[in-house]
mmCIF file with all atom_site columns, C-alpha atoms in Angstrom:
data_model
loop_
_atom_site.group_PDB
_atom_site.id
_atom_site.type_symbol
_atom_site.label_atom_id
_atom_site.label_alt_id
_atom_site.label_comp_id
_atom_site.label_asym_id
_atom_site.label_entity_id
_atom_site.label_seq_id
_atom_site.pdbx_PDB_ins_code
_atom_site.Cartn_x
_atom_site.Cartn_y
_atom_site.Cartn_z
_atom_site.occupancy
_atom_site.B_iso_or_equiv
_atom_site.pdbx_formal_charge
_atom_site.auth_seq_id
_atom_site.auth_comp_id
_atom_site.auth_asym_id
_atom_site.auth_atom_id
_atom_site.pdbx_PDB_model_num
ATOM 1   C CA . MET A 1 1   ? 23.902 -109.801 53.328 1.00 0.00 ? 1   MET A CA 1
ATOM 2   C CA . LYS A 1 2   ? 27.471 -108.891 52.521 1.00 0.00 ? 2   LYS A CA 1
ATOM 3   C CA . SER A 1 3   ? 26.933 -109.538 48.809 1.00 0.00 ? 3   SER A CA 1
ATOM 4   C CA . ILE A 1 4   ? 23.861 -107.281 48.793 1.00 0.00 ? 4   ILE A CA 1
ATOM 5   C CA . ILE A 1 5   ? 25.810 -104.439 50.413 1.00 0.00 ? 5   ILE A CA 1
ATOM 6   C CA . ARG A 1 6   ? 28.574 -105.009 47.850 1.00 0.00 ? 6   ARG A CA 1
ATOM 7   C CA . LYS A 1 7   ? 26.006 -104.657 45.033 1.00 0.00 ? 7   LYS A CA 1
ATOM 8   C CA . LEU A 1 8   ? 24.725 -101.411 46.540 1.00 0.00 ? 8   LEU A CA 1
ATOM 9   C CA . ILE A 1 9   ? 28.313 -100.145 46.720 1.00 0.00 ? 9   ILE A CA 1
ATOM 10  C CA . ASN A 1 10  ? 29.080 -101.206 43.128 1.00 0.00 ? 10  ASN A CA 1
ATOM 11  C CA . LYS A 1 11  ? 25.857 -99.639  41.834 1.00 0.00 ? 11  LYS A CA 1
ATOM 12  C CA . LYS A 1 12  ? 26.349 -96.525  44.007 1.00 0.00 ? 12  LYS A CA 1
ATOM 13  C CA . ILE A 1 13  ? 22.864 -96.892  45.515 1.00 0.00 ? 13  ILE A CA 1
ATOM 14  C CA . SER A 1 14  ? 22.584 -94.948  48.755 1.00 0.00 ? 14  SER A CA 1
ATOM 15  C CA . ILE A 1 15  ? 20.494 -96.233  51.649 1.00 0.00 ? 15  ILE A CA 1
ATOM 16  C CA . SER A 1 16  ? 18.940 -94.802  54.810 1.00 0.00 ? 16  SER A CA 1
ATOM 17  C CA . VAL A 1 17  ? 16.918 -96.520  57.513 1.00 0.00 ? 17  VAL A CA 1
ATOM 18  C CA . ALA A 1 18  ? 14.449 -95.619  60.252 1.00 0.00 ? 18  ALA A CA 1
ATOM 19  C CA . GLU A 1 19  ? 14.242 -98.464  62.744 1.00 0.00 ? 19  GLU A CA 1
ATOM 20  C CA . SER A 1 20  ? 11.963 -99.070  65.664 1.00 0.00 ? 20  SER A CA 1
ATOM 21  C CA . CYS A 1 21  ? 11.740 -102.661 66.935 1.00 0.00 ? 21  CYS A CA 1
ATOM 22  C CA . THR A 1 22  ? 15.148 -103.646 65.507 1.00 0.00 ? 22  THR A CA 1
ATOM 23  C CA . GLY A 1 23  ? 16.804 -100.939 67.609 1.00 0.00 ? 23  GLY A CA 1
ATOM 24  C CA . GLY A 1 24  ? 19.683 -100.263 65.226 1.00 0.00 ? 24  GLY A CA 1
ATOM 25  C CA . LEU A 1 25  ? 20.442 -103.850 64.193 1.00 0.00 ? 25  LEU A CA 1
ATOM 26  C CA . LEU A 1 26  ? 19.868 -103.088 60.512 1.00 0.00 ? 26  LEU A CA 1
ATOM 27  C CA . SER A 1 27  ? 22.167 -100.056 60.644 1.00 0.00 ? 27  SER A CA 1
ATOM 28  C CA . SER A 1 28  ? 24.770 -102.078 62.532 1.00 0.00 ? 28  SER A CA 1
ATOM 29  C CA . THR A 1 29  ? 24.576 -104.919 60.010 1.00 0.00 ? 29  THR A CA 1
ATOM 30  C CA . ILE A 1 30  ? 25.007 -102.558 57.070 1.00 0.00 ? 30  ILE A CA 1
ATOM 31  C CA . THR A 1 31  ? 27.878 -100.615 58.626 1.00 0.00 ? 31  THR A CA 1
ATOM 32  C CA . SER A 1 32  ? 29.723 -103.796 59.635 1.00 0.00 ? 32  SER A CA 1
ATOM 33  C CA . ILE A 1 33  ? 30.617 -104.209 55.948 1.00 0.00 ? 33  ILE A CA 1
ATOM 34  C CA . SER A 1 34  ? 33.773 -102.429 54.824 1.00 0.00 ? 34  SER A CA 1
ATOM 35  C CA . GLY A 1 35  ? 33.002 -99.736  52.260 1.00 0.00 ? 35  GLY A CA 1
ATOM 36  C CA . SER A 1 36  ? 29.438 -99.212  53.454 1.00 0.00 ? 36  SER A CA 1
ATOM 37  C CA . SER A 1 37  ? 30.266 -95.591  54.305 1.00 0.00 ? 37  SER A CA 1
ATOM 38  C CA . THR A 1 38  ? 30.067 -94.836  50.575 1.00 0.00 ? 38  THR A CA 1
ATOM 39  C CA . ILE A 1 39  ? 26.367 -95.776  50.455 1.00 0.00 ? 39  ILE A CA 1
ATOM 40  C CA . PHE A 1 40  ? 25.005 -95.633  54.020 1.00 0.00 ? 40  PHE A CA 1
ATOM 41  C CA . ASN A 1 41  ? 23.599 -92.177  54.525 1.00 0.00 ? 41  ASN A CA 1
ATOM 42  C CA . MET A 1 42  ? 21.513 -92.254  57.674 1.00 0.00 ? 42  MET A CA 1
ATOM 43  C CA . GLY A 1 43  ? 20.311 -94.601  60.394 1.00 0.00 ? 43  GLY A CA 1
ATOM 44  C CA . LEU A 1 44  ? 17.635 -93.361  62.750 1.00 0.00 ? 44  LEU A CA 1
ATOM 45  C CA . ILE A 1 45  ? 16.308 -95.297  65.712 1.00 0.00 ? 45  ILE A CA 1
ATOM 46  C CA . THR A 1 46  ? 12.810 -93.923  66.160 1.00 0.00 ? 46  THR A CA 1
ATOM 47  C CA . TYR A 1 47  ? 11.746 -96.255  68.928 1.00 0.00 ? 47  TYR A CA 1
ATOM 48  C CA . SER A 1 48  ? 9.240  -94.065  70.735 1.00 0.00 ? 48  SER A CA 1
ATOM 49  C CA . ASN A 1 49  ? 6.167  -92.379  69.319 1.00 0.00 ? 49  ASN A CA 1
ATOM 50  C CA . ILE A 1 50  ? 7.731  -89.041  70.269 1.00 0.00 ? 50  ILE A CA 1
ATOM 51  C CA . SER A 1 51  ? 10.802 -89.753  68.139 1.00 0.00 ? 51  SER A CA 1
ATOM 52  C CA . LYS A 1 52  ? 8.600  -90.844  65.256 1.00 0.00 ? 52  LYS A CA 1
ATOM 53  C CA . THR A 1 53  ? 6.633  -87.584  65.384 1.00 0.00 ? 53  THR A CA 1
ATOM 54  C CA . LYS A 1 54  ? 9.478  -85.201  66.296 1.00 0.00 ? 54  LYS A CA 1
ATOM 55  C CA . ILE A 1 55  ? 12.326 -86.565  64.169 1.00 0.00 ? 55  ILE A CA 1
ATOM 56  C CA . LEU A 1 56  ? 10.539 -88.197  61.234 1.00 0.00 ? 56  LEU A CA 1
ATOM 57  C CA . LYS A 1 57  ? 7.451  -85.961  61.392 1.00 0.00 ? 57  LYS A CA 1
ATOM 58  C CA . VAL A 1 58  ? 5.113  -88.961  61.333 1.00 0.00 ? 58  VAL A CA 1
ATOM 59  C CA . ASN A 1 59  ? 1.565  -87.662  61.590 1.00 0.00 ? 59  ASN A CA 1
ATOM 60  C CA . LYS A 1 60  ? 0.301  -87.918  65.187 1.00 0.00 ? 60  LYS A CA 1
ATOM 61  C CA . VAL A 1 61  ? -3.168 -88.717  63.841 1.00 0.00 ? 61  VAL A CA 1
ATOM 62  C CA . THR A 1 62  ? -1.736 -91.757  62.030 1.00 0.00 ? 62  THR A CA 1
ATOM 63  C CA . ILE A 1 63  ? -0.309 -93.091  65.288 1.00 0.00 ? 63  ILE A CA 1
ATOM 64  C CA . LYS A 1 64  ? -3.495 -92.246  67.194 1.00 0.00 ? 64  LYS A CA 1
ATOM 65  C CA . ASN A 1 65  ? -5.808 -93.896  64.647 1.00 0.00 ? 65  ASN A CA 1
ATOM 66  C CA . PHE A 1 66  ? -3.734 -96.918  63.610 1.00 0.00 ? 66  PHE A CA 1
ATOM 67  C CA . GLY A 1 67  ? -0.956 -97.257  66.206 1.00 0.00 ? 67  GLY A CA 1
ATOM 68  C CA . ALA A 1 68  ? 2.804  -97.119  65.831 1.00 0.00 ? 68  ALA A CA 1
ATOM 69  C CA . VAL A 1 69  ? 2.782  -100.752 64.738 1.00 0.00 ? 69  VAL A CA 1
ATOM 70  C CA . SER A 1 70  ? 0.737  -100.454 61.562 1.00 0.00 ? 70  SER A CA 1
ATOM 71  C CA . SER A 1 71  ? 1.198  -100.380 57.814 1.00 0.00 ? 71  SER A CA 1
ATOM 72  C CA . GLN A 1 72  ? 0.059  -96.751  57.848 1.00 0.00 ? 72  GLN A CA 1
ATOM 73  C CA . CYS A 1 73  ? 2.725  -95.690  60.357 1.00 0.00 ? 73  CYS A CA 1
ATOM 74  C CA . CYS A 1 74  ? 5.377  -97.707  58.507 1.00 0.00 ? 74  CYS A CA 1
ATOM 75  C CA . GLU A 1 75  ? 4.429  -96.006  55.248 1.00 0.00 ? 75  GLU A CA 1
ATOM 76  C CA . ASP A 1 76  ? 4.532  -92.563  56.831 1.00 0.00 ? 76  ASP A CA 1
ATOM 77  C CA . MET A 1 77  ? 7.926  -93.385  58.365 1.00 0.00 ? 77  MET A CA 1
ATOM 78  C CA . VAL A 1 78  ? 9.505  -94.427  55.059 1.00 0.00 ? 78  VAL A CA 1
ATOM 79  C CA . LYS A 1 79  ? 8.043  -91.485  53.133 1.00 0.00 ? 79  LYS A CA 1
ATOM 80  C CA . LYS A 1 80  ? 9.206  -88.970  55.730 1.00 0.00 ? 80  LYS A CA 1
ATOM 81  C CA . LEU A 1 81  ? 12.646 -90.622  55.890 1.00 0.00 ? 81  LEU A CA 1
ATOM 82  C CA . SER A 1 82  ? 12.884 -90.296  52.120 1.00 0.00 ? 82  SER A CA 1
ATOM 83  C CA . ASN A 1 83  ? 12.192 -86.570  52.409 1.00 0.00 ? 83  ASN A CA 1
ATOM 84  C CA . ILE A 1 84  ? 14.947 -86.146  55.001 1.00 0.00 ? 84  ILE A CA 1
ATOM 85  C CA . SER A 1 85  ? 17.642 -88.466  53.648 1.00 0.00 ? 85  SER A CA 1
ATOM 86  C CA . LYS A 1 86  ? 17.467 -88.085  49.863 1.00 0.00 ? 86  LYS A CA 1
ATOM 87  C CA . SER A 1 87  ? 18.834 -91.652  49.657 1.00 0.00 ? 87  SER A CA 1
ATOM 88  C CA . LYS A 1 88  ? 17.902 -93.855  46.718 1.00 0.00 ? 88  LYS A CA 1
ATOM 89  C CA . ILE A 1 89  ? 16.658 -96.629  49.016 1.00 0.00 ? 89  ILE A CA 1
ATOM 90  C CA . ASN A 1 90  ? 14.844 -95.841  52.258 1.00 0.00 ? 90  ASN A CA 1
ATOM 91  C CA . ILE A 1 91  ? 13.742 -98.480  54.754 1.00 0.00 ? 91  ILE A CA 1
ATOM 92  C CA . SER A 1 92  ? 11.404 -98.221  57.732 1.00 0.00 ? 92  SER A CA 1
ATOM 93  C CA . ILE A 1 93  ? 10.729 -100.872 60.359 1.00 0.00 ? 93  ILE A CA 1
ATOM 94  C CA . THR A 1 94  ? 8.108  -100.930 63.086 1.00 0.00 ? 94  THR A CA 1
ATOM 95  C CA . GLY A 1 95  ? 6.840  -103.907 65.035 1.00 0.00 ? 95  GLY A CA 1
ATOM 96  C CA . ILE A 1 96  ? 6.518  -105.840 68.266 1.00 0.00 ? 96  ILE A CA 1
ATOM 97  C CA . ALA A 1 97  ? 9.707  -107.738 69.059 1.00 0.00 ? 97  ALA A CA 1
ATOM 98  C CA . GLY A 1 98  ? 8.425  -109.117 72.374 1.00 0.00 ? 98  GLY A CA 1
ATOM 99  C CA . PRO A 1 99  ? 8.419  -111.064 74.471 1.00 0.00 ? 99  PRO A CA 1
ATOM 100 C CA . ASN A 1 100 ? 5.790  -108.685 75.910 1.00 0.00 ? 100 ASN A CA 1
ATOM 101 C CA . GLY A 1 101 ? 3.649  -105.984 74.370 1.00 0.00 ? 101 GLY A CA 1
ATOM 102 C CA . GLY A 1 102 ? 1.591  -108.041 71.983 1.00 0.00 ? 102 GLY A CA 1
ATOM 103 C CA . SER A 1 103 ? -2.181 -108.324 71.745 1.00 0.00 ? 103 SER A CA 1
ATOM 104 C CA . VAL A 1 104 ? -4.686 -110.477 69.853 1.00 0.00 ? 104 VAL A CA 1
ATOM 105 C CA . ASN A 1 105 ? -4.757 -108.019 66.942 1.00 0.00 ? 105 ASN A CA 1
ATOM 106 C CA . LYS A 1 106 ? -1.071 -107.144 67.120 1.00 0.00 ? 106 LYS A CA 1
ATOM 107 C CA . PRO A 1 107 ? 0.822  -110.172 68.422 1.00 0.00 ? 107 PRO A CA 1
ATOM 108 C CA . VAL A 1 108 ? 4.487  -110.428 69.282 1.00 0.00 ? 108 VAL A CA 1
ATOM 109 C CA . GLY A 1 109 ? 6.309  -111.013 65.998 1.00 0.00 ? 109 GLY A CA 1
ATOM 110 C CA . LEU A 1 110 ? 4.171  -108.606 63.970 1.00 0.00 ? 110 LEU A CA 1
ATOM 111 C CA . VAL A 1 111 ? 6.507  -106.396 61.939 1.00 0.00 ? 111 VAL A CA 1
ATOM 112 C CA . PHE A 1 112 ? 5.966  -103.912 59.128 1.00 0.00 ? 112 PHE A CA 1
ATOM 113 C CA . ILE A 1 113 ? 8.808  -103.124 56.727 1.00 0.00 ? 113 ILE A CA 1
ATOM 114 C CA . GLY A 1 114 ? 8.630  -100.153 54.393 1.00 0.00 ? 114 GLY A CA 1
ATOM 115 C CA . LEU A 1 115 ? 10.893 -99.842  51.367 1.00 0.00 ? 115 LEU A CA 1
ATOM 116 C CA . LYS A 1 116 ? 10.952 -96.818  49.099 1.00 0.00 ? 116 LYS A CA 1
ATOM 117 C CA . PHE A 1 117 ? 13.071 -96.797  45.947 1.00 0.00 ? 117 PHE A CA 1
ATOM 118 C CA . GLY A 1 118 ? 12.332 -93.808  43.748 1.00 0.00 ? 118 GLY A CA 1
ATOM 119 C CA . LYS A 1 119 ? 8.591  -93.875  43.134 1.00 0.00 ? 119 LYS A CA 1
ATOM 120 C CA . LYS A 1 120 ? 8.340  -97.554  44.098 1.00 0.00 ? 120 LYS A CA 1
ATOM 121 C CA . LEU A 1 121 ? 6.849  -98.099  47.565 1.00 0.00 ? 121 LEU A CA 1
ATOM 122 C CA . ILE A 1 122 ? 6.488  -101.471 49.278 1.00 0.00 ? 122 ILE A CA 1
ATOM 123 C CA . ILE A 1 123 ? 4.956  -102.026 52.700 1.00 0.00 ? 123 ILE A CA 1
ATOM 124 C CA . LYS A 1 124 ? 5.337  -105.612 53.851 1.00 0.00 ? 124 LYS A CA 1
ATOM 125 C CA . GLU A 1 125 ? 3.640  -107.196 56.839 1.00 0.00 ? 125 GLU A CA 1
ATOM 126 C CA . LYS A 1 126 ? 5.422  -110.110 58.495 1.00 0.00 ? 126 LYS A CA 1
ATOM 127 C CA . ARG A 1 127 ? 4.191  -112.294 61.333 1.00 0.00 ? 127 ARG A CA 1
ATOM 128 C CA . PHE A 1 128 ? 7.210  -114.095 62.716 1.00 0.00 ? 128 PHE A CA 1
ATOM 129 C CA . LYS A 1 129 ? 6.318  -117.173 64.776 1.00 0.00 ? 129 LYS A CA 1
ATOM 130 C CA . SER A 1 130 ? 8.954  -116.534 67.425 1.00 0.00 ? 130 SER A CA 1
ATOM 131 C CA . ASN A 1 131 ? 8.462  -114.690 70.696 1.00 0.00 ? 131 ASN A CA 1
ATOM 132 C CA . ILE A 1 132 ? 12.196 -114.313 71.217 1.00 0.00 ? 132 ILE A CA 1
ATOM 133 C CA . ARG A 1 133 ? 13.179 -110.669 70.830 1.00 0.00 ? 133 ARG A CA 1
ATOM 134 C CA . LYS A 1 134 ? 16.628 -111.141 69.271 1.00 0.00 ? 134 LYS A CA 1
ATOM 135 C CA . GLU A 1 135 ? 15.301 -113.729 66.848 1.00 0.00 ? 135 GLU A CA 1
ATOM 136 C CA . ILE A 1 136 ? 12.493 -111.443 65.668 1.00 0.00 ? 136 ILE A CA 1
ATOM 137 C CA . GLN A 1 137 ? 15.007 -108.623 65.198 1.00 0.00 ? 137 GLN A CA 1
ATOM 138 C CA . LYS A 1 138 ? 17.375 -110.897 63.258 1.00 0.00 ? 138 LYS A CA 1
ATOM 139 C CA . LEU A 1 139 ? 14.575 -112.293 61.075 1.00 0.00 ? 139 LEU A CA 1
ATOM 140 C CA . THR A 1 140 ? 13.395 -108.756 60.335 1.00 0.00 ? 140 THR A CA 1
ATOM 141 C CA . VAL A 1 141 ? 16.857 -107.674 59.187 1.00 0.00 ? 141 VAL A CA 1
ATOM 142 C CA . GLU A 1 142 ? 17.129 -110.801 57.013 1.00 0.00 ? 142 GLU A CA 1
ATOM 143 C CA . GLU A 1 143 ? 13.749 -109.980 55.451 1.00 0.00 ? 143 GLU A CA 1
ATOM 144 C CA . VAL A 1 144 ? 14.917 -106.433 54.677 1.00 0.00 ? 144 VAL A CA 1
ATOM 145 C CA . PHE A 1 145 ? 17.939 -107.805 52.834 1.00 0.00 ? 145 PHE A CA 1
ATOM 146 C CA . LYS A 1 146 ? 15.704 -110.160 50.824 1.00 0.00 ? 146 LYS A CA 1
ATOM 147 C CA . MET A 1 147 ? 13.544 -107.198 49.844 1.00 0.00 ? 147 MET A CA 1
ATOM 148 C CA . ILE A 1 148 ? 16.583 -105.137 48.818 1.00 0.00 ? 148 ILE A CA 1
ATOM 149 C CA . SER A 1 149 ? 17.998 -108.076 46.851 1.00 0.00 ? 149 SER A CA 1
ATOM 150 C CA . ASN A 1 150 ? 14.723 -108.530 44.959 1.00 0.00 ? 150 ASN A CA 1
ATOM 151 C CA . LEU A 1 151 ? 14.708 -104.827 44.176 1.00 0.00 ? 151 LEU A CA 1
ATOM 152 C CA . ILE A 1 152 ? 18.247 -104.446 42.834 1.00 0.00 ? 152 ILE A CA 1
ATOM 153 C CA . ASN A 1 153 ? 18.651 -107.790 41.025 1.00 0.00 ? 153 ASN A CA 1
#
């Protein structure tokens, strides 16, 4: 993770994040690296539906029709974050970290990660096999770094 942040710093690629189920872990991981202040623009924790609609301006109809844990909500989050932050890379995360809150259609461990880099938009669905909250959060952050690495290498 450190080497990926170093590459972002060396390439002067700014990054912003809007996190839900990771609760700030991605922002914390990025900012734990010395020099990250030169590229880390914004970290929003939009945990509730209200924060998603009020801060990010996620469409209420999107949440109503598809739920906060959906590819559609994740996409809206990353696009709206991009409008606010003006960063080169924007990341959104929404999911069910558990151990409660899951359902048959949306089980614990279901996470959506949105990545926007210029005109490139990726929405990735992950189904982590764990029902341990901290593990799901950690695995999600690791997946984000893999996605960033694939993008900038």
